Coordinates of C-alpha atoms in Angstrom, one line a residue:
X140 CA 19.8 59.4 292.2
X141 CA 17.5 56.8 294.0
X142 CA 13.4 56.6 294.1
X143 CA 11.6 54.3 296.4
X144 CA 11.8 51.6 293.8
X145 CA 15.3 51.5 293.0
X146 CA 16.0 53.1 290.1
X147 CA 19.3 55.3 289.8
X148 CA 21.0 57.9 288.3
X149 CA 25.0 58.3 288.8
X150 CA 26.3 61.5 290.8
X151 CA 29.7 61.1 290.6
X152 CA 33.2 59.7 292.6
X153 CA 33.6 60.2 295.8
X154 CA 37.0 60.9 297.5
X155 CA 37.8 59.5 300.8
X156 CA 40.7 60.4 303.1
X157 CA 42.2 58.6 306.7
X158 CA 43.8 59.6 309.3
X159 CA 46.4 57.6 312.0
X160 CA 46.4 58.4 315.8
X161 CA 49.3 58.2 317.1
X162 CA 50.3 57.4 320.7
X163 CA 51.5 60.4 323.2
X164 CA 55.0 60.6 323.5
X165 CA 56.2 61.0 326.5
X166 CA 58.3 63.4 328.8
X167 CA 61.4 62.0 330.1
X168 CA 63.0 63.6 333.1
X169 CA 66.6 64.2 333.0
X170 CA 68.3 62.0 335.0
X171 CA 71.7 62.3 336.6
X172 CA 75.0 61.7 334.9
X173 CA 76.8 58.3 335.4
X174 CA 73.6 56.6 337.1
X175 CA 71.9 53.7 334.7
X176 CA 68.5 54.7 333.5
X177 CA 65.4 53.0 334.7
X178 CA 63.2 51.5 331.5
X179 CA 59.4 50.5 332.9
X180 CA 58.2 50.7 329.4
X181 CA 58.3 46.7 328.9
X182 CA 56.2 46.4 332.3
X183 CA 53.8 49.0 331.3
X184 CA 53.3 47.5 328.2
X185 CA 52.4 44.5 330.0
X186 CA 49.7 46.0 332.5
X187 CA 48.3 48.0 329.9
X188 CA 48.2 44.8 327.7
X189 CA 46.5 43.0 331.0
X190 CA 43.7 45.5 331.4
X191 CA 42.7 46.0 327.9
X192 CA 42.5 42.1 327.4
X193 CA 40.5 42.5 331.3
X194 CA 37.9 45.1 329.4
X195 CA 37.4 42.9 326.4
X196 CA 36.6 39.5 329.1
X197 CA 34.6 42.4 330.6
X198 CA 32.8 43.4 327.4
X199 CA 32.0 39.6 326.1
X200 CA 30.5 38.9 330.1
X201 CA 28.5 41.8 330.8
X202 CA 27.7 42.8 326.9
X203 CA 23.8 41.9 327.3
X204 CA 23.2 44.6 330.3
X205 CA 24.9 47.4 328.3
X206 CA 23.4 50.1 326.5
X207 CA 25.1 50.1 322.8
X208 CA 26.4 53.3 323.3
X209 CA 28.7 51.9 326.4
X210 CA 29.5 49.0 324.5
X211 CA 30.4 50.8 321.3
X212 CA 32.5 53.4 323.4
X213 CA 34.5 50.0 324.7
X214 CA 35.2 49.0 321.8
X215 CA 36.5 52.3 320.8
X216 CA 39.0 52.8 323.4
X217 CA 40.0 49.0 322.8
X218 CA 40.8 49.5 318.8
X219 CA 42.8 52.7 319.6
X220 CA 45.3 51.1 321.4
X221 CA 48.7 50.6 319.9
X222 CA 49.2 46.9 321.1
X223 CA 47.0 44.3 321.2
X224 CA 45.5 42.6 324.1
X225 CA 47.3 39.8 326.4
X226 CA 48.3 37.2 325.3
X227 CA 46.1 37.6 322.0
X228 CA 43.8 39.3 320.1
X229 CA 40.7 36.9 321.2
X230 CA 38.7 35.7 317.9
X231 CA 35.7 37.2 316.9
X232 CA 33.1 34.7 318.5
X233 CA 30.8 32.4 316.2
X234 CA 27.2 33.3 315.7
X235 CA 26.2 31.1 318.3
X236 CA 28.0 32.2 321.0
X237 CA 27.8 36.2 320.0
X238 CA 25.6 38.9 321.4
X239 CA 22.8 38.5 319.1
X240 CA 22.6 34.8 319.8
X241 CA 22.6 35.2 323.4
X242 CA 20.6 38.4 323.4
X243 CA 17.9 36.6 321.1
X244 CA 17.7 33.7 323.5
X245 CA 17.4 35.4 326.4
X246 CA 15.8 38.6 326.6
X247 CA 12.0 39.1 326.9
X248 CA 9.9 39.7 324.2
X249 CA 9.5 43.2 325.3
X250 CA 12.4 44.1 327.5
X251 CA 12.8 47.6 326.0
X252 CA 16.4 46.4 325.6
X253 CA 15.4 45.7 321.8
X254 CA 14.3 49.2 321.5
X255 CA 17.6 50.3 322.8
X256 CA 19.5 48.0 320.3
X257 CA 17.3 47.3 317.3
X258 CA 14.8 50.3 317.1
X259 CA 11.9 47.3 317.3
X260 CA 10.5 44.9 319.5
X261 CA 11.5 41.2 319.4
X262 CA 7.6 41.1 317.7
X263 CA 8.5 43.2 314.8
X264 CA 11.9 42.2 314.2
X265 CA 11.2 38.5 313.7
X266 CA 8.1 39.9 311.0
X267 CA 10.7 41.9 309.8
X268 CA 13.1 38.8 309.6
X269 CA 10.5 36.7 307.9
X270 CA 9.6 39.1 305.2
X271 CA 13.5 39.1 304.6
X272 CA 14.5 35.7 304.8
X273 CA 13.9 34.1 302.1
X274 CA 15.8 36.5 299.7
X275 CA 18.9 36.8 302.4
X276 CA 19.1 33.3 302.3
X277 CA 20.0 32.9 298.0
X278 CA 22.5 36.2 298.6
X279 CA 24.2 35.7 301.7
X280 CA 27.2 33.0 301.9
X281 CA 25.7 29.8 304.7
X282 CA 28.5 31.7 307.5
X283 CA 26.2 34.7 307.7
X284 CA 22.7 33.6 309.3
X285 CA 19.9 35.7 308.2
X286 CA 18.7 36.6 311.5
X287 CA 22.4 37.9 312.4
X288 CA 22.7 39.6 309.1
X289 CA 19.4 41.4 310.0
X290 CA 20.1 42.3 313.2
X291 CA 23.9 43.4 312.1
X292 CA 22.7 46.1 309.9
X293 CA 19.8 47.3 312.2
X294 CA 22.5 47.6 314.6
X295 CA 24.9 49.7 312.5
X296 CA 22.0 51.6 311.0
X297 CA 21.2 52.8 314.4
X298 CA 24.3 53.3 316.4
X299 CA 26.9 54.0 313.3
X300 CA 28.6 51.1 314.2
X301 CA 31.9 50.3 312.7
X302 CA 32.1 47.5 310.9
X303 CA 34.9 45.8 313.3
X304 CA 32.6 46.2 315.7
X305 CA 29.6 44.9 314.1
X306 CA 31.4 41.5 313.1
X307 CA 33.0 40.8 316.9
X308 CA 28.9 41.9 318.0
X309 CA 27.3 39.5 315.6
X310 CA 29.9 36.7 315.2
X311 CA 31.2 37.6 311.9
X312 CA 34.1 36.1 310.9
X313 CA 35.8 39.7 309.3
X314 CA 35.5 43.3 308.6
X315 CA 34.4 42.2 304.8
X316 CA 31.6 39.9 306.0
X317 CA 30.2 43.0 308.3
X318 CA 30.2 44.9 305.2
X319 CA 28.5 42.2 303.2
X320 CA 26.0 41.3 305.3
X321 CA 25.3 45.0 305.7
X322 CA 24.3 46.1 302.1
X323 CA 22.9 42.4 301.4
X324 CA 20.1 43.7 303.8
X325 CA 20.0 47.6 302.5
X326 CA 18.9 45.6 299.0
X327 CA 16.3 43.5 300.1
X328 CA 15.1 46.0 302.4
X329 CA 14.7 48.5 299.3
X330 CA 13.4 45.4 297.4
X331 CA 10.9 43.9 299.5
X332 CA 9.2 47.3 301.8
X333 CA 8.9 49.3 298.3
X334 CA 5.3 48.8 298.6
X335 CA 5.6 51.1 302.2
X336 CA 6.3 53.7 300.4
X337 CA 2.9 54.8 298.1
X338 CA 1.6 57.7 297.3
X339 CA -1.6 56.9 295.1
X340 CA -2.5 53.9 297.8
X341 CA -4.6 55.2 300.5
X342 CA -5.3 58.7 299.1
X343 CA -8.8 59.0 301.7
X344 CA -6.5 58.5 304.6
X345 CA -3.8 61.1 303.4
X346 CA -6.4 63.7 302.4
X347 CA -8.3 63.2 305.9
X348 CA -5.3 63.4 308.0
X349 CA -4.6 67.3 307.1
X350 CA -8.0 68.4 308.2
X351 CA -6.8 69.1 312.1
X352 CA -4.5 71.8 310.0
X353 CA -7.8 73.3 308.3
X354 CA -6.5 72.6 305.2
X355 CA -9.2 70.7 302.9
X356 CA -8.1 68.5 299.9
X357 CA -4.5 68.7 301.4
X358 CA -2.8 65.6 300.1
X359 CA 1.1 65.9 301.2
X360 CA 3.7 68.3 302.1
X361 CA 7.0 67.9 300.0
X362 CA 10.3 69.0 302.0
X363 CA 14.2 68.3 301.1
X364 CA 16.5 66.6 303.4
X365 CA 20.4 67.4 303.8
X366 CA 22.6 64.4 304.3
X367 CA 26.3 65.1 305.2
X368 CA 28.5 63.4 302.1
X369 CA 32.4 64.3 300.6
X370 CA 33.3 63.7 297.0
X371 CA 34.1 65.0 294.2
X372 CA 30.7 66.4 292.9
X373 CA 29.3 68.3 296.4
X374 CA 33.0 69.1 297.6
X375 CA 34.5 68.5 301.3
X376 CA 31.5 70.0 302.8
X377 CA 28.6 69.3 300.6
X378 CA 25.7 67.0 301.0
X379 CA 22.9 65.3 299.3
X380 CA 19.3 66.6 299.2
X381 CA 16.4 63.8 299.3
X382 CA 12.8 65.3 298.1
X383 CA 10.8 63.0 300.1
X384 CA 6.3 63.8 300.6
X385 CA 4.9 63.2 304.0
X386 CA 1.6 62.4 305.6
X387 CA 0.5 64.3 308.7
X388 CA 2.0 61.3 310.2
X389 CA 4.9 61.5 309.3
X390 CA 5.1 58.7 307.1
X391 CA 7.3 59.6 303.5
X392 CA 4.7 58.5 300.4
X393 CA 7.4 59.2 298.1
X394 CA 11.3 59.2 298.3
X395 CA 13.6 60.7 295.9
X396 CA 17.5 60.7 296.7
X397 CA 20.7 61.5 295.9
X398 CA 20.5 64.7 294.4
X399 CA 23.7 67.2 294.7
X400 CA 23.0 70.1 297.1
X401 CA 24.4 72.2 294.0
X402 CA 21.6 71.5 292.1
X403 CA 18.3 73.9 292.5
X404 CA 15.5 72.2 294.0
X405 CA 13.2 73.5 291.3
X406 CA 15.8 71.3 288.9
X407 CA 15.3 68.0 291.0
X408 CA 11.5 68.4 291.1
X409 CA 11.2 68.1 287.4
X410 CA 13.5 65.3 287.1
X411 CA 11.4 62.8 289.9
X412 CA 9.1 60.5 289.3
X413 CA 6.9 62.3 291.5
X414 CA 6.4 65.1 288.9
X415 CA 6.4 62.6 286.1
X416 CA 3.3 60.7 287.4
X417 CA 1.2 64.2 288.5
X418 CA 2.4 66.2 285.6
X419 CA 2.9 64.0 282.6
X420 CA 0.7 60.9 283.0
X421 CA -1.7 62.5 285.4
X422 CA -1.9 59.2 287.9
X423 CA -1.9 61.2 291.1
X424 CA -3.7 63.6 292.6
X425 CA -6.4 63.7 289.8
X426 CA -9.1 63.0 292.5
X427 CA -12.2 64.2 294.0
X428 CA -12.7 68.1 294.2
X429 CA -13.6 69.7 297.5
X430 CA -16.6 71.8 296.8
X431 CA -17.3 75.3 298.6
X432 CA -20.9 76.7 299.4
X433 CA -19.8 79.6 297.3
X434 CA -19.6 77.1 294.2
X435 CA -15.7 77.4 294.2
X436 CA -14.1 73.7 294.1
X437 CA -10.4 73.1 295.3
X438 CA -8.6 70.4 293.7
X439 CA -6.0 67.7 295.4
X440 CA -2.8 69.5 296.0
X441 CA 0.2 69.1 298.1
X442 CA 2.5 71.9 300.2
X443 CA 5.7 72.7 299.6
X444 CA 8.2 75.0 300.4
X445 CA 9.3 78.7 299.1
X446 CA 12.1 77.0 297.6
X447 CA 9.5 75.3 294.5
X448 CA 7.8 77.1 292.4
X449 CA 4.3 77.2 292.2
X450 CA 1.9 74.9 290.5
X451 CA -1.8 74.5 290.1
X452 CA -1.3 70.8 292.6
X453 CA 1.8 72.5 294.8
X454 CA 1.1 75.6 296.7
X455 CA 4.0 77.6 298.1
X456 CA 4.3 80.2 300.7
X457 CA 3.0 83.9 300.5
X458 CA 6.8 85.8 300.0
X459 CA 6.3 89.6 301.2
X460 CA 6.8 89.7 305.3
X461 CA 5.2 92.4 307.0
X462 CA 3.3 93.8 303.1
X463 CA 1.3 90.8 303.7
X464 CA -2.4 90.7 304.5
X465 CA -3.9 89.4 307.7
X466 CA -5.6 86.1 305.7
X467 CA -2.1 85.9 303.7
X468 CA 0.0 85.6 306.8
X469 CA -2.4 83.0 308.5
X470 CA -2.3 81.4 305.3
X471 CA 1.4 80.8 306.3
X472 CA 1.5 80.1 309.2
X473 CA -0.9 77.3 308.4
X474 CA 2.0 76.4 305.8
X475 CA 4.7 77.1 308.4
X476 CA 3.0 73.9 310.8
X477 CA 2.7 71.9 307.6
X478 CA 6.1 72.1 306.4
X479 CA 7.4 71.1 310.2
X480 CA 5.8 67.6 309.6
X481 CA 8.3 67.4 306.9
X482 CA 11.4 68.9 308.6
X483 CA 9.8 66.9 311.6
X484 CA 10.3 63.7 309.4
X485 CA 13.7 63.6 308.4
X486 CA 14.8 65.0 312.1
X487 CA 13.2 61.4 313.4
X488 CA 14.5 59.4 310.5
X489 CA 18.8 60.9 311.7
X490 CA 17.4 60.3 315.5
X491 CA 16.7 56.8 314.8
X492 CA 19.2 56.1 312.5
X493 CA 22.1 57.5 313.5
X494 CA 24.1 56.4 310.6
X495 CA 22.1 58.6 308.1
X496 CA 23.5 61.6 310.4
X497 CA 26.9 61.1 310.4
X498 CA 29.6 62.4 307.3
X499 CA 29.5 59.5 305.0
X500 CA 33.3 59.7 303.0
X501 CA 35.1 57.6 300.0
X502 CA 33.4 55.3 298.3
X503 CA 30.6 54.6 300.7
X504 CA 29.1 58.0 300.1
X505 CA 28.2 56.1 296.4
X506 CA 25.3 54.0 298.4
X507 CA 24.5 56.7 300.7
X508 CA 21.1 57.1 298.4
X509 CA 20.4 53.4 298.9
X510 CA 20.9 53.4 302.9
X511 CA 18.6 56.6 303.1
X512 CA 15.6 55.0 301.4
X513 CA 16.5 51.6 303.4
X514 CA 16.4 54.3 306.7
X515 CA 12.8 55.7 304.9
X516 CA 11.6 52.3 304.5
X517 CA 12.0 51.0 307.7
X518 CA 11.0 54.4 309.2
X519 CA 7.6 53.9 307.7
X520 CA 7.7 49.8 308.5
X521 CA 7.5 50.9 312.3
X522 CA 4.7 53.3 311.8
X523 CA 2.5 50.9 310.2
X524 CA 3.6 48.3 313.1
X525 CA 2.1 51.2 315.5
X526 CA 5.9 51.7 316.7
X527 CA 6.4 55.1 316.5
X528 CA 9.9 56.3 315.6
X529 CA 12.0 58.4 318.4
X530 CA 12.6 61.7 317.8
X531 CA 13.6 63.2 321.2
X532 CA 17.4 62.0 321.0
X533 CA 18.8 64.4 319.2
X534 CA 22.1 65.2 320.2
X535 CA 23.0 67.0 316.7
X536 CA 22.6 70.3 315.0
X537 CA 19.3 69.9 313.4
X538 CA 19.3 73.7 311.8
X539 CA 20.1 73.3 308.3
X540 CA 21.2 76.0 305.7
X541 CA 17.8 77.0 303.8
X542 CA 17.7 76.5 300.3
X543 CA 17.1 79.3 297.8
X544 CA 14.2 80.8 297.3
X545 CA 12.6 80.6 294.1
X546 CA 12.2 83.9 291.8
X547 CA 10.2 82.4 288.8
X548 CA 6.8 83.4 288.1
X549 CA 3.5 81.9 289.8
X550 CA 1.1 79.7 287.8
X551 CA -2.8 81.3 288.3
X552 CA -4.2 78.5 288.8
X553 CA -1.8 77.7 291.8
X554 CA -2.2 81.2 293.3
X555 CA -5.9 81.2 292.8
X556 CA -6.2 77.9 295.1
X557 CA -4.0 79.2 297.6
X558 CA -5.8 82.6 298.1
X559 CA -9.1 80.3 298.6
X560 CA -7.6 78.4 301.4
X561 CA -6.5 81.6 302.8
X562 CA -9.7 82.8 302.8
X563 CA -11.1 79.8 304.5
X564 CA -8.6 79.4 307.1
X565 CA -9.2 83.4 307.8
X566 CA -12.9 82.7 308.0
X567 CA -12.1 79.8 310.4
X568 CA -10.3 81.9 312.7
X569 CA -12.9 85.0 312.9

């Protein structure tokens, strides 16, 4: 498991598998007895070899004016084929002659063309560079320019770029120095926007935000994320669950990841930091009380969903469907709308980084946790830059299996607090 800051606990080995595609094979006609056959498979060859080496000229002309997707779905088609391009495969071009050279050179400052590739503006991404640099430049080799390296793993972050891809795109020399420069930047990006991340560091801000929902001391609303993953722990067609806390924003103040999705989320609660340092040392959410004219106060607490149990700081859903009350059932569908700016969250983290969305297999699914906070971090780097994350291209199932509801009993105190705010947001409405 991964937190915000790094630290990690094993979940076991993953198990990749491959797969070959394998050319069509043809139909040949019969063909009359005694009469020579006709072979055009030589000539074919050649055409086919002519036009694929034609697209790739294409490609490495016209790169700058097309959206990733096209150029990505070129380069598809290209590695699929089971010959290589005439005469030869052409070399992977240095970094500066490649498409981020050029395309940095070249393009405006905000030609939305940066958007489209990067996620940022030019603006942000050379602050983001500088905040980098310094530590890419002690752990990446002198071929891989820091800028390039950046701009690589935005890129494959975004667009699930292969790494073939990536290194012809960025004008790195091999598949190995796509991969390095990848995960170079995942751990300074974990290292260096940690501080993005923080619960206990604007708590007037937080608190404030959730007054449009009528919900007074409100300081969070804690949600799970599924994130697609094979191996030997989750199975063929598990996944990972990431407890993350969001802001009405939807800005995450806390990231925990890496969990199995066999494991109960009332388990992975306990075992966060997050619980640790509101439970145990008693650092969070030990603020000002919000005072009633009745002479009732409400302490700081957070949402979260019927899947946690309740606790005097976490208040949970009403469970009872139509046997509910009329204040009881506004009380959630108050919760309903604050639980969607967590679900809303992770929904914008897969849309802009379409990486975190896809099946991650073999071995890689070992730093899956580390690419997800990376995804978190940067998520919250463009808020705070006043660049809000996409959310609206979505072109994946975002319906997710709910987890289990929880059956243990209610703390008081936690059930108390709730029934107060139900009565006030009942009060509010009449």
């Amino acid at each position: 498991m991964i937190d915000q800051d790094g630290s990690t606990m094993a979940t076991g080995t993953p198990v990749g598998s491959s797969a070959t595609i394998l050319p069509k094979t043809p139909i040949v006609p019969k063909r009359k007895p005694g009469r020579k056959p006709k072979s055009h498979s030589k000539e074919l060859l050649t055409v086919l070899s002519s036009v694929s080496s034609a697209v790739r000229d294409f490609l490495s002309q016209k790169d700058l004016h097309l959206l990733p997707s096209q150029s990505l779905s070129l380069e598809s088609l290209l590695s699929s084929l089971p010959f290589p391009p005439s005469p030869s495969p052409s070399p992977a071009p240095s970094s500066d002659q490649s498409f981020f050279s050029r395309f940095h050179s070249s393009v405006p400052d905000f030609d939305p063309r940066w958007v489209d590739n990067f996620r940022m503006t030019k603006h942000t991404f050379n602050r983001l560079l500088c905040i980098l640099c310094p530590s890419l430049l002690t752990s990446l080799p002198p071929s891989i320019p820091p800028e390039s390296a950046v701009a690589a793993a935005l890129f494959r972050l975004a667009h699930a770029a292969p790494y073939e891809a990536v290194a012809r795109i960025f004008g790195l020399d091999s598949y190995q120095a796509a991969c390095l420069a990848f995960y170079s930047v995942c751990k300074v990006v974990n290292e260096k926007l940690a501080d993005f991340v923080d619960f206990g560091g604007d708590m007037e801000r937080i608190r404030s935000g959730f007054e449009w929902l009528s919900l007074p001391n409100c300081c969070g609303v804690l949600g799970f994320g599924k994130f697609g993953v094979e191996s030997e722990l989750v199975g063929k067609n598990g996944s990972l669950l990431v407890q993350a806390l969001v802001d009405c924003e939807g800005r995450f103040l806390d990231i925990s990841g890496g969990w199995p999705c066999t494991m109960r989320p009332e388990s992975i609660l306990t075992n966060t930091k997050l619980y640790n340092r509101i439970e145990k040392t008693k650092e969070l959410l030990n603020g000002k009380y919000y005072n009633l004219n009745n002479g009732i106060s409400i302490p700081q607490y957070i949402m979260g969903g019927s899947c946690l149990p309740m606790l005097p700081w976490l208040i949970t859903p009403y469970i009872g469907g139509d046997n509910l009350n009329s204040a009881e059932k506004e009380f959630n569908i108050c919760h309903r709308k604050a639980m969607q700016l967590a679900e809303s969250a992770f929904i914008r983290l897969k849309a802009q980084w379409r990486l975190l969305a896809m099946r991650w297999k073999g071995d890689t699914g070992s730093f899956l946790p580390f690419v997800i906070v990376m995804g978190c971090l940067l998520h919250n780097y463009l808020i705070k830059s006043d660049e809000q994350p996409p959310g609206e291209h979505v072109e994946w199932n975002t319906q997710e299996e709910e987890l289990p509801v929880y059956t243990g009993e209610a703390d008081e105190r936690g059930a108390m607090i709730r029934h107060v705010i139900a009565q006030i947001l009942m009060n509010n409405k009449q």
